């Protein structure tokens, strides 16, 4: 059964999304390139994918639940997506009932033409905007925050579609990297803090926009540059124009993209993601050395950190845990019950290698603690004599409101327990999280230097760089509903 949309559609933490976006302008069979780009971005969202293309006259749209490779194979829906310009989106939401109508890109016929929009990030004032628009008569079709942007474009009093788009951006808060397609233009935009990534590539005269550089590599496009925070790029047959409609601010790129979310072969803001993860491992070895026989990653996310730890500590790196690659990320499973099963489905101890050994286990993060607890038990059951857990991120103490799915604060292990208590809970002999300064050192940044610190680390510090309008108005909402009762 679908949710009751008459109340706040965003108050369910299950509706937060992580996503990947891609766009291409000026390439015959553009949709086929989008399929490849989305396939490279599949790690950013595995629940659903959608593409909108245009041949300059008409728009064509296909949206499907499932993996890009399964849903958009050659001969399938791609054939219907005509034209040399297209955008696409991969979506991840933990919602048990993925609503088909939430699958992006969204499309609307607005004054002066159609517009399709795909969004990575999360708006922090979407509920407020939605309430305002609904009161004025807007009829929402989905439960997604992104639809607010479509409505704001539609209701803008400006003439030109790019002006309408910028007008909409000025009303939204939070994190957004966007690609939008009109009959005449491909638009890319990043929020003023540049929380989510977006890069520009070039392919034989065609322009490409993508969440990560790995999506440029797959189609053989050259990396041109990142879209700047607060920048709007407008691509047309005349080339690329850049607009900076916001006052400049210090960038606050999501540090968790480096820790976990982005693909290791992507280069973000000049840093190779793999290199950063390896350096975190090196820092971890410095901060928390331990005598052991081997360094074992929790695959795949712990691998680069474990390589860095092993190199720095001179303890051999071993594949003491083997991952079955045919199951999605642990988080994809919606309920705790299934998540427990998921861990067993996904990882197995390499008994012959770890029996009788002292093991340093490296993983990227502890969120609820479920994964670590299961894995440590599994490693011990396979005969490891000691298990020392090393985590490549600081304790996750606060929820993300910018598009990375994290549980509510009350369900975050580190928000409720000390490191010593967490160590007991997960059953490790020792536990160490990289310090926040160590994480910045891995990025060659000094956290406290106001001129260079340029990351959002709110999930580790609670230092949110934007207003959290919707979150902060929940008390008021609750009182209103109490009054209504
Ligand atoms: P948990 O069992 O809740 O402690 O989950 C921790 C594991 O989930 C880590 O090993 C991460 O690899 C993974 N993880 C952390 N954050 C996310 C996220 N936002 N989405 C999906 N997986 C995540």
Short mmCIF file of C-alpha atoms and ligand atoms in Angstrom, two decimals:
data_model
loop_
_atom_site.label_atom_id
_atom_site.label_comp_id
_atom_site.label_asym_id
_atom_site.label_seq_id
_atom_site.Cartn_x
_atom_site.Cartn_y
_atom_site.Cartn_z
CA UNK A 1 0.00 0.00 0.00
CA UNK A 2 1.29 3.44 -0.76
CA UNK A 3 1.91 6.07 1.87
CA UNK A 4 -0.72 8.53 2.92
CA UNK A 5 0.52 11.68 1.25
CA UNK A 6 -1.82 14.04 3.06
CA UNK A 7 0.73 14.44 5.85
CA UNK A 8 4.39 15.37 5.67
CA UNK A 9 5.73 13.03 2.99
CA UNK A 10 9.33 13.51 4.01
CA UNK A 11 9.17 12.73 7.72
CA UNK A 12 9.80 9.05 7.11
CA UNK A 13 13.56 8.56 7.18
CA UNK A 14 13.08 5.72 4.74
CA UNK A 15 12.48 8.14 1.92
CA UNK A 16 15.94 9.65 1.79
CA UNK A 17 17.83 8.99 -1.38
CA UNK A 18 21.32 8.54 -2.69
CA UNK A 19 21.60 8.98 -6.41
CA UNK A 20 23.72 9.27 -9.51
CA UNK A 21 23.08 11.60 -12.44
CA UNK A 22 24.32 11.80 -16.01
CA UNK A 23 23.62 13.96 -19.07
CA UNK A 24 24.92 14.26 -22.60
CA UNK A 25 24.39 16.90 -25.28
CA UNK A 26 25.10 16.55 -28.98
CA UNK A 27 25.72 12.86 -29.52
CA UNK A 28 23.64 10.63 -31.79
CA UNK A 29 22.01 7.81 -29.81
CA UNK A 30 22.53 9.87 -26.67
CA UNK A 31 20.40 7.51 -24.56
CA UNK A 32 22.78 4.61 -25.19
CA UNK A 33 25.60 6.73 -23.71
CA UNK A 34 23.41 7.55 -20.73
CA UNK A 35 22.83 3.83 -20.17
CA UNK A 36 26.61 3.30 -20.02
CA UNK A 37 27.12 6.32 -17.76
CA UNK A 38 24.39 5.17 -15.38
CA UNK A 39 25.85 1.69 -15.35
CA UNK A 40 29.15 3.19 -14.12
CA UNK A 41 27.20 5.10 -11.46
CA UNK A 42 25.19 2.09 -10.36
CA UNK A 43 26.91 2.06 -6.94
CA UNK A 44 25.11 5.37 -6.20
CA UNK A 45 21.67 3.80 -6.53
CA UNK A 46 20.42 0.37 -7.37
CA UNK A 47 16.69 0.52 -6.95
CA UNK A 48 15.59 2.29 -10.08
CA UNK A 49 16.83 4.11 -13.14
CA UNK A 50 15.32 6.50 -15.64
CA UNK A 51 16.27 8.33 -18.81
CA UNK A 52 14.74 11.25 -20.70
CA UNK A 53 15.98 12.00 -24.21
CA UNK A 54 15.12 14.66 -26.75
CA UNK A 55 15.54 15.02 -30.48
CA UNK A 56 14.99 18.78 -30.29
CA UNK A 57 11.25 18.46 -30.93
CA UNK A 58 9.93 15.78 -28.63
CA UNK A 59 10.91 14.23 -25.33
CA UNK A 60 11.01 10.49 -24.64
CA UNK A 61 11.08 8.95 -21.20
CA UNK A 62 11.63 5.49 -19.74
CA UNK A 63 11.79 4.75 -16.04
CA UNK A 64 12.28 1.30 -14.58
CA UNK A 65 12.80 -0.38 -11.23
CA UNK A 66 15.97 -2.45 -11.05
CA UNK A 67 19.53 -2.36 -12.32
CA UNK A 68 20.51 -0.37 -15.40
CA UNK A 69 22.09 -3.38 -17.12
CA UNK A 70 18.94 -5.45 -16.64
CA UNK A 71 16.41 -2.76 -17.49
CA UNK A 72 18.04 -0.79 -20.28
CA UNK A 73 19.77 -3.44 -22.37
CA UNK A 74 20.19 -2.91 -26.09
CA UNK A 75 17.01 -3.64 -28.00
CA UNK A 76 14.94 -2.74 -24.95
CA UNK A 77 13.63 0.64 -23.90
CA UNK A 78 16.70 2.47 -25.20
CA UNK A 79 15.43 2.10 -28.75
CA UNK A 80 12.46 4.30 -27.84
CA UNK A 81 14.69 7.04 -26.43
CA UNK A 82 15.40 9.01 -29.56
CA UNK A 83 17.63 11.98 -30.10
CA UNK A 84 21.10 13.36 -29.53
CA UNK A 85 20.47 14.80 -26.06
CA UNK A 86 19.58 12.93 -22.89
CA UNK A 87 19.78 12.82 -19.11
CA UNK A 88 19.48 9.93 -16.68
CA UNK A 89 19.31 9.04 -13.03
CA UNK A 90 19.96 6.05 -10.81
CA UNK A 91 18.09 6.03 -7.58
CA UNK A 92 18.46 4.41 -4.22
CA UNK A 93 15.93 4.67 -1.48
CA UNK A 94 15.46 2.36 1.43
CA UNK A 95 11.69 2.74 1.11
CA UNK A 96 10.06 -0.67 1.29
CA UNK A 97 7.58 0.42 -1.32
CA UNK A 98 9.58 2.14 -4.00
CA UNK A 99 7.03 4.35 -5.64
CA UNK A 100 7.25 4.11 -9.39
CA UNK A 101 6.29 7.75 -9.72
CA UNK A 102 9.34 8.74 -7.64
CA UNK A 103 11.69 7.42 -10.31
CA UNK A 104 13.59 10.28 -11.93
CA UNK A 105 14.09 12.17 -14.20
CA UNK A 106 10.92 14.13 -13.57
CA UNK A 107 9.40 15.79 -16.61
CA UNK A 108 6.92 18.62 -16.88
CA UNK A 109 5.49 20.75 -19.65
CA UNK A 110 5.90 24.27 -18.35
CA UNK A 111 5.35 27.59 -20.08
CA UNK A 112 7.89 27.93 -22.90
CA UNK A 113 8.56 24.20 -23.21
CA UNK A 114 9.24 20.94 -21.48
CA UNK A 115 11.89 20.34 -18.85
CA UNK A 116 13.28 17.10 -17.40
CA UNK A 117 15.19 17.20 -14.11
CA UNK A 118 17.34 14.65 -12.28
CA UNK A 119 18.69 15.32 -8.80
CA UNK A 120 21.38 13.95 -6.51
CA UNK A 121 21.22 15.27 -2.98
CA UNK A 122 18.49 16.18 -0.56
CA UNK A 123 16.65 19.45 -0.02
CA UNK A 124 16.31 20.59 3.56
CA UNK A 125 13.30 22.87 3.01
CA UNK A 126 11.28 20.65 0.67
CA UNK A 127 8.42 20.17 3.14
CA UNK A 128 8.08 23.91 3.64
CA UNK A 129 8.09 24.54 -0.12
CA UNK A 130 5.68 21.74 -0.78
CA UNK A 131 3.24 23.02 1.84
CA UNK A 132 3.39 26.49 0.37
CA UNK A 133 2.84 25.25 -3.18
CA UNK A 134 0.04 22.86 -2.24
CA UNK A 135 -1.75 25.67 -0.44
CA UNK A 136 -1.59 27.63 -3.68
CA UNK A 137 -3.05 24.74 -5.64
CA UNK A 138 -0.06 22.76 -6.92
CA UNK A 139 -0.82 19.09 -7.31
CA UNK A 140 2.13 16.89 -6.46
CA UNK A 141 2.55 13.63 -8.22
CA UNK A 142 5.38 12.04 -6.20
CA UNK A 143 6.73 12.07 -2.65
CA UNK A 144 10.17 13.20 -3.81
CA UNK A 145 11.76 16.49 -2.74
CA UNK A 146 12.97 16.90 -6.32
CA UNK A 147 9.44 17.50 -7.56
CA UNK A 148 9.49 20.81 -5.67
CA UNK A 149 12.12 22.05 -8.12
CA UNK A 150 9.89 21.17 -11.07
CA UNK A 151 6.98 23.09 -9.50
CA UNK A 152 9.17 26.08 -8.73
CA UNK A 153 10.32 26.18 -12.35
CA UNK A 154 6.71 25.88 -13.52
CA UNK A 155 5.42 28.65 -11.27
CA UNK A 156 8.32 31.08 -11.77
CA UNK A 157 7.38 34.46 -13.19
CA UNK A 158 10.47 34.63 -15.43
CA UNK A 159 10.19 34.02 -19.17
CA UNK A 160 13.26 32.10 -20.19
CA UNK A 161 13.56 28.55 -18.96
CA UNK A 162 17.11 29.05 -17.65
CA UNK A 163 15.93 32.08 -15.64
CA UNK A 164 13.05 30.04 -14.28
CA UNK A 165 15.48 27.29 -13.31
CA UNK A 166 17.79 29.72 -11.49
CA UNK A 167 14.76 31.31 -9.81
CA UNK A 168 13.84 27.84 -8.51
CA UNK A 169 17.37 27.22 -7.23
CA UNK A 170 17.24 30.43 -5.24
CA UNK A 171 14.29 29.08 -3.27
CA UNK A 172 15.69 25.71 -2.32
CA UNK A 173 18.07 24.83 0.52
CA UNK A 174 20.23 21.81 1.09
CA UNK A 175 22.31 19.68 -1.23
CA UNK A 176 21.73 19.38 -4.92
CA UNK A 177 23.63 18.43 -7.99
CA UNK A 178 21.20 18.63 -10.89
CA UNK A 179 21.04 17.87 -14.57
CA UNK A 180 18.11 19.25 -16.56
CA UNK A 181 17.14 18.89 -20.20
CA UNK A 182 15.05 21.23 -22.33
CA UNK A 183 14.53 21.09 -26.10
CA UNK A 184 17.39 23.54 -26.60
CA UNK A 185 19.66 23.06 -23.60
CA UNK A 186 21.35 20.72 -21.16
CA UNK A 187 21.72 22.39 -17.75
CA UNK A 188 23.94 21.34 -14.85
CA UNK A 189 23.92 22.91 -11.40
CA UNK A 190 25.49 22.46 -8.00
CA UNK A 191 24.30 23.96 -4.73
CA UNK A 192 26.32 26.92 -3.42
CA UNK A 193 28.28 24.68 -1.02
CA UNK A 194 28.97 22.00 -3.64
CA UNK A 195 27.96 19.20 -1.27
CA UNK A 196 27.42 16.57 -3.98
CA UNK A 197 29.78 16.03 -6.92
CA UNK A 198 29.19 16.93 -10.59
CA UNK A 199 31.78 16.91 -13.36
CA UNK A 200 31.88 18.04 -16.98
CA UNK A 201 33.36 15.86 -19.70
CA UNK A 202 33.83 16.16 -23.43
CA UNK A 203 33.41 13.47 -26.04
CA UNK A 204 34.23 14.41 -29.62
CA UNK A 205 32.48 17.75 -29.47
CA UNK A 206 29.67 16.49 -27.26
CA UNK A 207 29.34 17.66 -23.65
CA UNK A 208 28.80 15.27 -20.76
CA UNK A 209 27.71 15.88 -17.16
CA UNK A 210 28.15 13.14 -14.57
CA UNK A 211 28.19 12.59 -10.82
CA UNK A 212 31.65 11.01 -11.00
CA UNK A 213 34.54 10.72 -13.43
CA UNK A 214 34.17 6.91 -13.60
CA UNK A 215 31.09 7.61 -15.75
CA UNK A 216 33.22 9.62 -18.17
CA UNK A 217 35.79 6.82 -18.40
CA UNK A 218 33.24 4.23 -19.45
CA UNK A 219 32.25 6.17 -22.57
CA UNK A 220 35.78 7.38 -23.33
CA UNK A 221 34.97 11.02 -22.56
CA UNK A 222 37.73 13.37 -21.36
CA UNK A 223 37.38 15.03 -17.99
CA UNK A 224 37.01 18.77 -18.60
CA UNK A 225 36.41 20.20 -15.11
CA UNK A 226 34.16 20.03 -12.04
CA UNK A 227 31.01 22.15 -12.04
CA UNK A 228 31.86 24.74 -9.38
CA UNK A 229 29.81 25.05 -6.22
CA UNK A 230 26.94 27.45 -6.93
CA UNK A 231 27.57 27.29 -10.67
CA UNK A 232 24.94 26.74 -13.34
CA UNK A 233 26.30 25.51 -16.68
CA UNK A 234 24.10 25.80 -19.74
CA UNK A 235 25.10 23.64 -22.69
CA UNK A 236 23.60 24.11 -26.12
CA UNK A 237 24.63 23.79 -29.77
CA UNK A 238 26.47 27.11 -29.21
CA UNK A 239 28.71 25.59 -26.51
CA UNK A 240 28.92 25.96 -22.74
CA UNK A 241 27.94 29.08 -20.80
CA UNK A 242 28.61 29.45 -17.10
CA UNK A 243 26.47 31.39 -14.62
CA UNK A 244 27.24 32.13 -10.98
CA UNK A 245 23.93 33.28 -9.55
CA UNK A 246 24.93 32.90 -5.88
CA UNK A 247 27.34 34.90 -3.74
CA UNK A 248 30.52 32.81 -3.43
CA UNK A 249 30.83 30.68 -0.30
CA UNK A 250 33.44 28.32 1.00
CA UNK A 251 32.91 24.87 -0.49
CA UNK A 252 31.60 22.12 1.81
CA UNK A 253 31.94 18.95 -0.21
CA UNK A 254 30.63 15.76 1.43
CA UNK A 255 33.60 14.05 3.07
CA UNK A 256 31.67 10.78 3.20
CA UNK A 257 31.88 10.59 -0.61
CA UNK A 258 35.61 10.00 -0.10
CA UNK A 259 35.11 7.57 2.78
CA UNK A 260 32.48 5.33 1.26
CA UNK A 261 30.13 6.58 -1.34
CA UNK A 262 32.08 7.43 -4.50
CA UNK A 263 33.74 4.79 -6.63
CA UNK A 264 37.45 4.36 -5.84
CA UNK A 265 38.46 4.96 -9.46
CA UNK A 266 36.78 8.39 -9.50
CA UNK A 267 38.71 11.61 -9.13
CA UNK A 268 36.85 14.23 -7.12
CA UNK A 269 38.05 17.78 -6.77
CA UNK A 270 41.56 16.68 -7.77
CA UNK A 271 41.76 13.78 -5.29
CA UNK A 272 41.72 10.16 -6.44
CA UNK A 273 39.16 8.49 -4.19
CA UNK A 274 41.26 5.31 -3.90
CA UNK A 275 44.32 7.33 -2.87
CA UNK A 276 42.36 9.13 -0.17
CA UNK A 277 41.03 5.84 1.20
CA UNK A 278 44.51 4.34 1.24
CA UNK A 279 45.87 7.39 3.06
CA UNK A 280 43.13 7.02 5.65
CA UNK A 281 44.48 3.48 6.22
CA UNK A 282 47.99 4.89 6.63
CA UNK A 283 46.72 7.42 9.17
CA UNK A 284 44.83 4.67 10.99
CA UNK A 285 48.02 2.62 11.30
CA UNK A 286 49.78 5.65 12.79
CA UNK A 287 46.95 6.45 15.19
CA UNK A 288 46.20 2.91 16.32
CA UNK A 289 49.04 0.44 15.76
CA UNK A 290 48.63 -3.09 17.04
CA UNK A 291 50.60 -6.32 16.96
CA UNK A 292 48.89 -8.71 14.58
CA UNK A 293 49.49 -11.36 11.93
CA UNK A 294 47.44 -9.90 9.12
CA UNK A 295 45.35 -6.95 7.96
CA UNK A 296 42.00 -8.03 6.55
CA UNK A 297 39.53 -5.70 4.80
CA UNK A 298 35.79 -6.01 5.05
CA UNK A 299 35.31 -6.13 1.28
CA UNK A 300 34.83 -4.12 -0.78
CA UNK A 301 34.58 -0.84 1.10
CA UNK A 302 37.39 -1.64 3.55
CA UNK A 303 39.92 -2.70 0.90
CA UNK A 304 41.84 0.53 0.13
CA UNK A 305 42.01 1.44 3.84
CA UNK A 306 43.34 -2.02 4.69
CA UNK A 307 45.99 -1.74 1.96
CA UNK A 308 47.11 1.58 3.45
CA UNK A 309 47.14 0.14 6.98
CA UNK A 310 49.11 -2.95 5.88
CA UNK A 311 51.68 -0.89 3.96
CA UNK A 312 52.25 1.49 6.86
CA UNK A 313 52.32 -1.17 9.58
CA UNK A 314 54.27 -3.73 7.54
CA UNK A 315 51.72 -6.36 8.52
CA UNK A 316 50.69 -8.59 5.57
CA UNK A 317 47.45 -7.75 3.75
CA UNK A 318 45.25 -10.82 3.36
CA UNK A 319 41.83 -11.54 1.92
CA UNK A 320 40.55 -13.12 5.11
CA UNK A 321 36.94 -12.40 4.16
CA UNK A 322 35.51 -13.22 0.76
CA UNK A 323 32.60 -11.26 -0.62
CA UNK A 324 29.85 -12.68 -2.77
CA UNK A 325 29.34 -9.99 -5.39
CA UNK A 326 25.87 -11.01 -6.40
CA UNK A 327 24.11 -9.30 -3.51
CA UNK A 328 23.59 -5.56 -3.18
CA UNK A 329 25.02 -3.35 -0.47
CA UNK A 330 23.93 -4.28 3.03
CA UNK A 331 21.83 -1.17 3.35
CA UNK A 332 19.72 -2.04 0.33
CA UNK A 333 17.78 -4.49 2.46
CA UNK A 334 15.09 -2.52 4.20
CA UNK A 335 14.38 -4.29 7.48
CA UNK A 336 16.76 -5.20 10.30
CA UNK A 337 15.73 -8.80 9.97
CA UNK A 338 16.72 -8.95 6.31
CA UNK A 339 19.87 -6.94 6.97
CA UNK A 340 21.00 -9.65 9.39
CA UNK A 341 20.50 -12.23 6.69
CA UNK A 342 22.16 -9.91 4.16
CA UNK A 343 25.45 -9.90 6.00
CA UNK A 344 25.63 -13.69 5.93
CA UNK A 345 24.73 -13.77 2.28
CA UNK A 346 27.40 -11.28 1.42
CA UNK A 347 30.56 -12.21 3.36
CA UNK A 348 32.28 -15.44 4.32
CA UNK A 349 35.43 -15.95 6.37
CA UNK A 350 38.43 -17.44 4.60
CA UNK A 351 38.90 -20.04 7.34
CA UNK A 352 42.11 -21.60 6.01
CA UNK A 353 43.82 -18.20 6.07
CA UNK A 354 42.66 -16.73 9.38
CA UNK A 355 42.57 -19.77 11.68
CA UNK A 356 44.83 -19.21 14.69
CA UNK A 357 45.73 -15.69 13.54
CA UNK A 358 45.57 -12.23 15.12
CA UNK A 359 43.57 -10.11 12.71
CA UNK A 360 43.30 -6.36 12.13
CA UNK A 361 39.91 -5.85 10.48
CA UNK A 362 39.40 -2.67 8.46
CA UNK A 363 35.99 -1.32 7.44
CA UNK A 364 34.88 2.10 6.26
CA UNK A 365 32.23 2.92 8.86
CA UNK A 366 30.07 1.72 11.69
CA UNK A 367 26.51 2.93 11.42
CA UNK A 368 24.17 0.72 13.43
CA UNK A 369 26.96 -1.71 14.28
CA UNK A 370 25.12 -4.70 12.88
CA UNK A 371 27.67 -5.45 10.16
CA UNK A 372 30.73 -5.26 12.41
CA UNK A 373 29.15 -7.44 15.10
CA UNK A 374 28.28 -10.18 12.60
CA UNK A 375 31.59 -10.03 10.80
CA UNK A 376 33.66 -10.18 13.98
CA UNK A 377 31.69 -13.18 15.18
CA UNK A 378 32.19 -14.83 11.81
CA UNK A 379 35.95 -14.19 11.91
CA UNK A 380 36.21 -15.55 15.45
CA UNK A 381 34.11 -18.60 14.57
CA UNK A 382 36.61 -19.25 11.77
CA UNK A 383 39.40 -19.44 14.35
CA UNK A 384 40.91 -15.94 14.59
CA UNK A 385 42.51 -15.54 18.03
CA UNK A 386 42.27 -11.73 18.20
CA UNK A 387 40.20 -9.22 16.22
CA UNK A 388 41.22 -5.56 16.23
CA UNK A 389 38.71 -3.34 14.43
CA UNK A 390 39.94 -0.22 12.62
CA UNK A 391 37.38 2.11 11.06
CA UNK A 392 38.24 4.44 8.19
CA UNK A 393 35.86 7.17 9.35
CA UNK A 394 35.25 8.95 12.65
CA UNK A 395 32.26 7.73 14.69
CA UNK A 396 29.01 8.42 12.80
CA UNK A 397 27.19 10.46 15.42
CA UNK A 398 24.70 12.46 13.34
CA UNK A 399 22.24 11.83 10.51
CA UNK A 400 22.85 13.16 7.03
CA UNK A 401 20.24 15.53 5.62
CA UNK A 402 22.06 15.97 2.33
CA UNK A 403 21.33 12.78 0.45
CA UNK A 404 23.34 10.00 2.07
CA UNK A 405 21.02 7.55 3.68
CA UNK A 406 21.73 7.30 7.39
CA UNK A 407 19.36 6.15 10.10
CA UNK A 408 17.91 8.56 12.62
CA UNK A 409 20.38 9.70 15.28
CA UNK A 410 18.79 7.44 17.89
CA UNK A 411 19.77 4.40 15.79
CA UNK A 412 23.39 5.42 15.28
CA UNK A 413 25.62 3.35 17.53
CA UNK A 414 28.15 6.14 18.02
CA UNK A 415 25.48 8.63 19.01
CA UNK A 416 24.57 6.52 21.99
CA UNK A 417 27.70 4.73 23.17
CA UNK A 418 31.36 5.42 23.91
CA UNK A 419 34.07 3.78 21.81
CA UNK A 420 34.76 1.34 24.66
CA UNK A 421 31.07 0.40 24.81
CA UNK A 422 30.92 0.03 21.03
CA UNK A 423 33.99 -2.21 21.16
CA UNK A 424 32.20 -4.49 23.63
CA UNK A 425 29.00 -4.41 21.56
CA UNK A 426 30.70 -5.50 18.35
CA UNK A 427 32.85 -8.04 20.21
CA UNK A 428 36.29 -6.75 19.17
CA UNK A 429 39.53 -6.93 21.19
CA UNK A 430 40.17 -3.30 20.31
CA UNK A 431 38.39 -0.63 18.28
CA UNK A 432 39.68 2.59 16.80
CA UNK A 433 38.00 5.14 14.54
CA UNK A 434 40.18 7.50 12.49
CA UNK A 435 40.21 10.89 14.20
CA UNK A 436 38.56 13.75 12.38
CA UNK A 437 41.97 15.43 12.05
CA UNK A 438 43.43 12.19 10.70
CA UNK A 439 40.69 12.09 8.08
CA UNK A 440 41.52 15.65 7.02
CA UNK A 441 45.23 14.77 6.95
CA UNK A 442 44.40 11.97 4.49
CA UNK A 443 42.85 14.68 2.30
CA UNK A 444 45.94 16.87 2.74
CA UNK A 445 43.78 19.42 4.54
CA UNK A 446 43.99 21.09 7.87
CA UNK A 447 40.53 20.97 9.38
CA UNK A 448 40.80 24.06 11.51
CA UNK A 449 42.30 26.24 8.80
CA UNK A 450 39.31 28.30 7.74
CA UNK A 451 40.76 29.00 4.32
CA UNK A 452 41.28 25.40 3.33
CA UNK A 453 38.75 23.27 5.18
CA UNK A 454 36.14 22.65 2.56
CA UNK A 455 34.15 19.61 3.53
CA UNK A 456 30.80 18.82 5.07
CA UNK A 457 31.59 16.44 7.93
CA UNK A 458 28.23 16.83 9.68
CA UNK A 459 27.71 13.06 10.03
CA UNK A 460 30.80 13.01 12.28
CA UNK A 461 30.52 16.41 13.95
CA UNK A 462 26.88 17.59 13.77
CA UNK A 463 28.19 20.76 12.08
CA UNK A 464 25.50 21.19 9.41
CA UNK A 465 26.49 23.80 6.83
CA UNK A 466 22.93 24.81 5.81
CA UNK A 467 19.68 25.59 7.55
CA UNK A 468 17.65 22.45 8.30
CA UNK A 469 14.33 24.15 7.84
CA UNK A 470 12.19 21.01 7.67
CA UNK A 471 13.89 19.24 10.54
CA UNK A 472 13.67 22.26 12.77
CA UNK A 473 9.98 22.74 12.08
CA UNK A 474 8.97 19.22 13.10
CA UNK A 475 8.13 20.35 16.63
CA UNK A 476 5.72 22.87 15.19
CA UNK A 477 4.26 20.21 12.90
CA UNK A 478 3.79 17.84 15.78
CA UNK A 479 1.99 20.52 17.80
CA UNK A 480 -0.25 21.30 14.87
CA UNK A 481 -1.27 17.70 14.50
CA UNK A 482 -1.86 17.46 18.22
CA UNK A 483 -4.15 20.46 18.00
CA UNK A 484 -5.95 18.86 15.08
CA UNK A 485 -6.63 15.76 17.18
P1 LIG B 1 26.02 -1.06 10.05
O1 LIG B 1 25.76 -2.52 10.10
O2 LIG B 1 24.73 -0.27 10.15
O3 LIG B 1 27.03 -0.58 11.05
O4 LIG B 1 26.55 -0.74 8.60
C1 LIG B 1 27.86 -0.40 8.34
C2 LIG B 1 28.21 -0.80 6.94
O5 LIG B 1 27.31 -0.22 5.99
C3 LIG B 1 29.60 -0.32 6.59
O6 LIG B 1 30.39 -1.45 6.44
C4 LIG B 1 29.47 0.42 5.28
O7 LIG B 1 30.22 -0.23 4.28
C5 LIG B 1 28.02 0.41 4.93
N1 LIG B 1 27.48 1.78 4.82
C6 LIG B 1 27.79 2.84 5.54
N2 LIG B 1 27.05 3.91 5.16
C7 LIG B 1 26.25 3.50 4.17
C8 LIG B 1 25.26 4.13 3.36
N3 LIG B 1 24.93 5.39 3.54
N4 LIG B 1 24.63 3.39 2.42
C9 LIG B 1 24.94 2.11 2.27
N5 LIG B 1 25.86 1.46 2.99
C10 LIG B 1 26.52 2.13 3.94
#
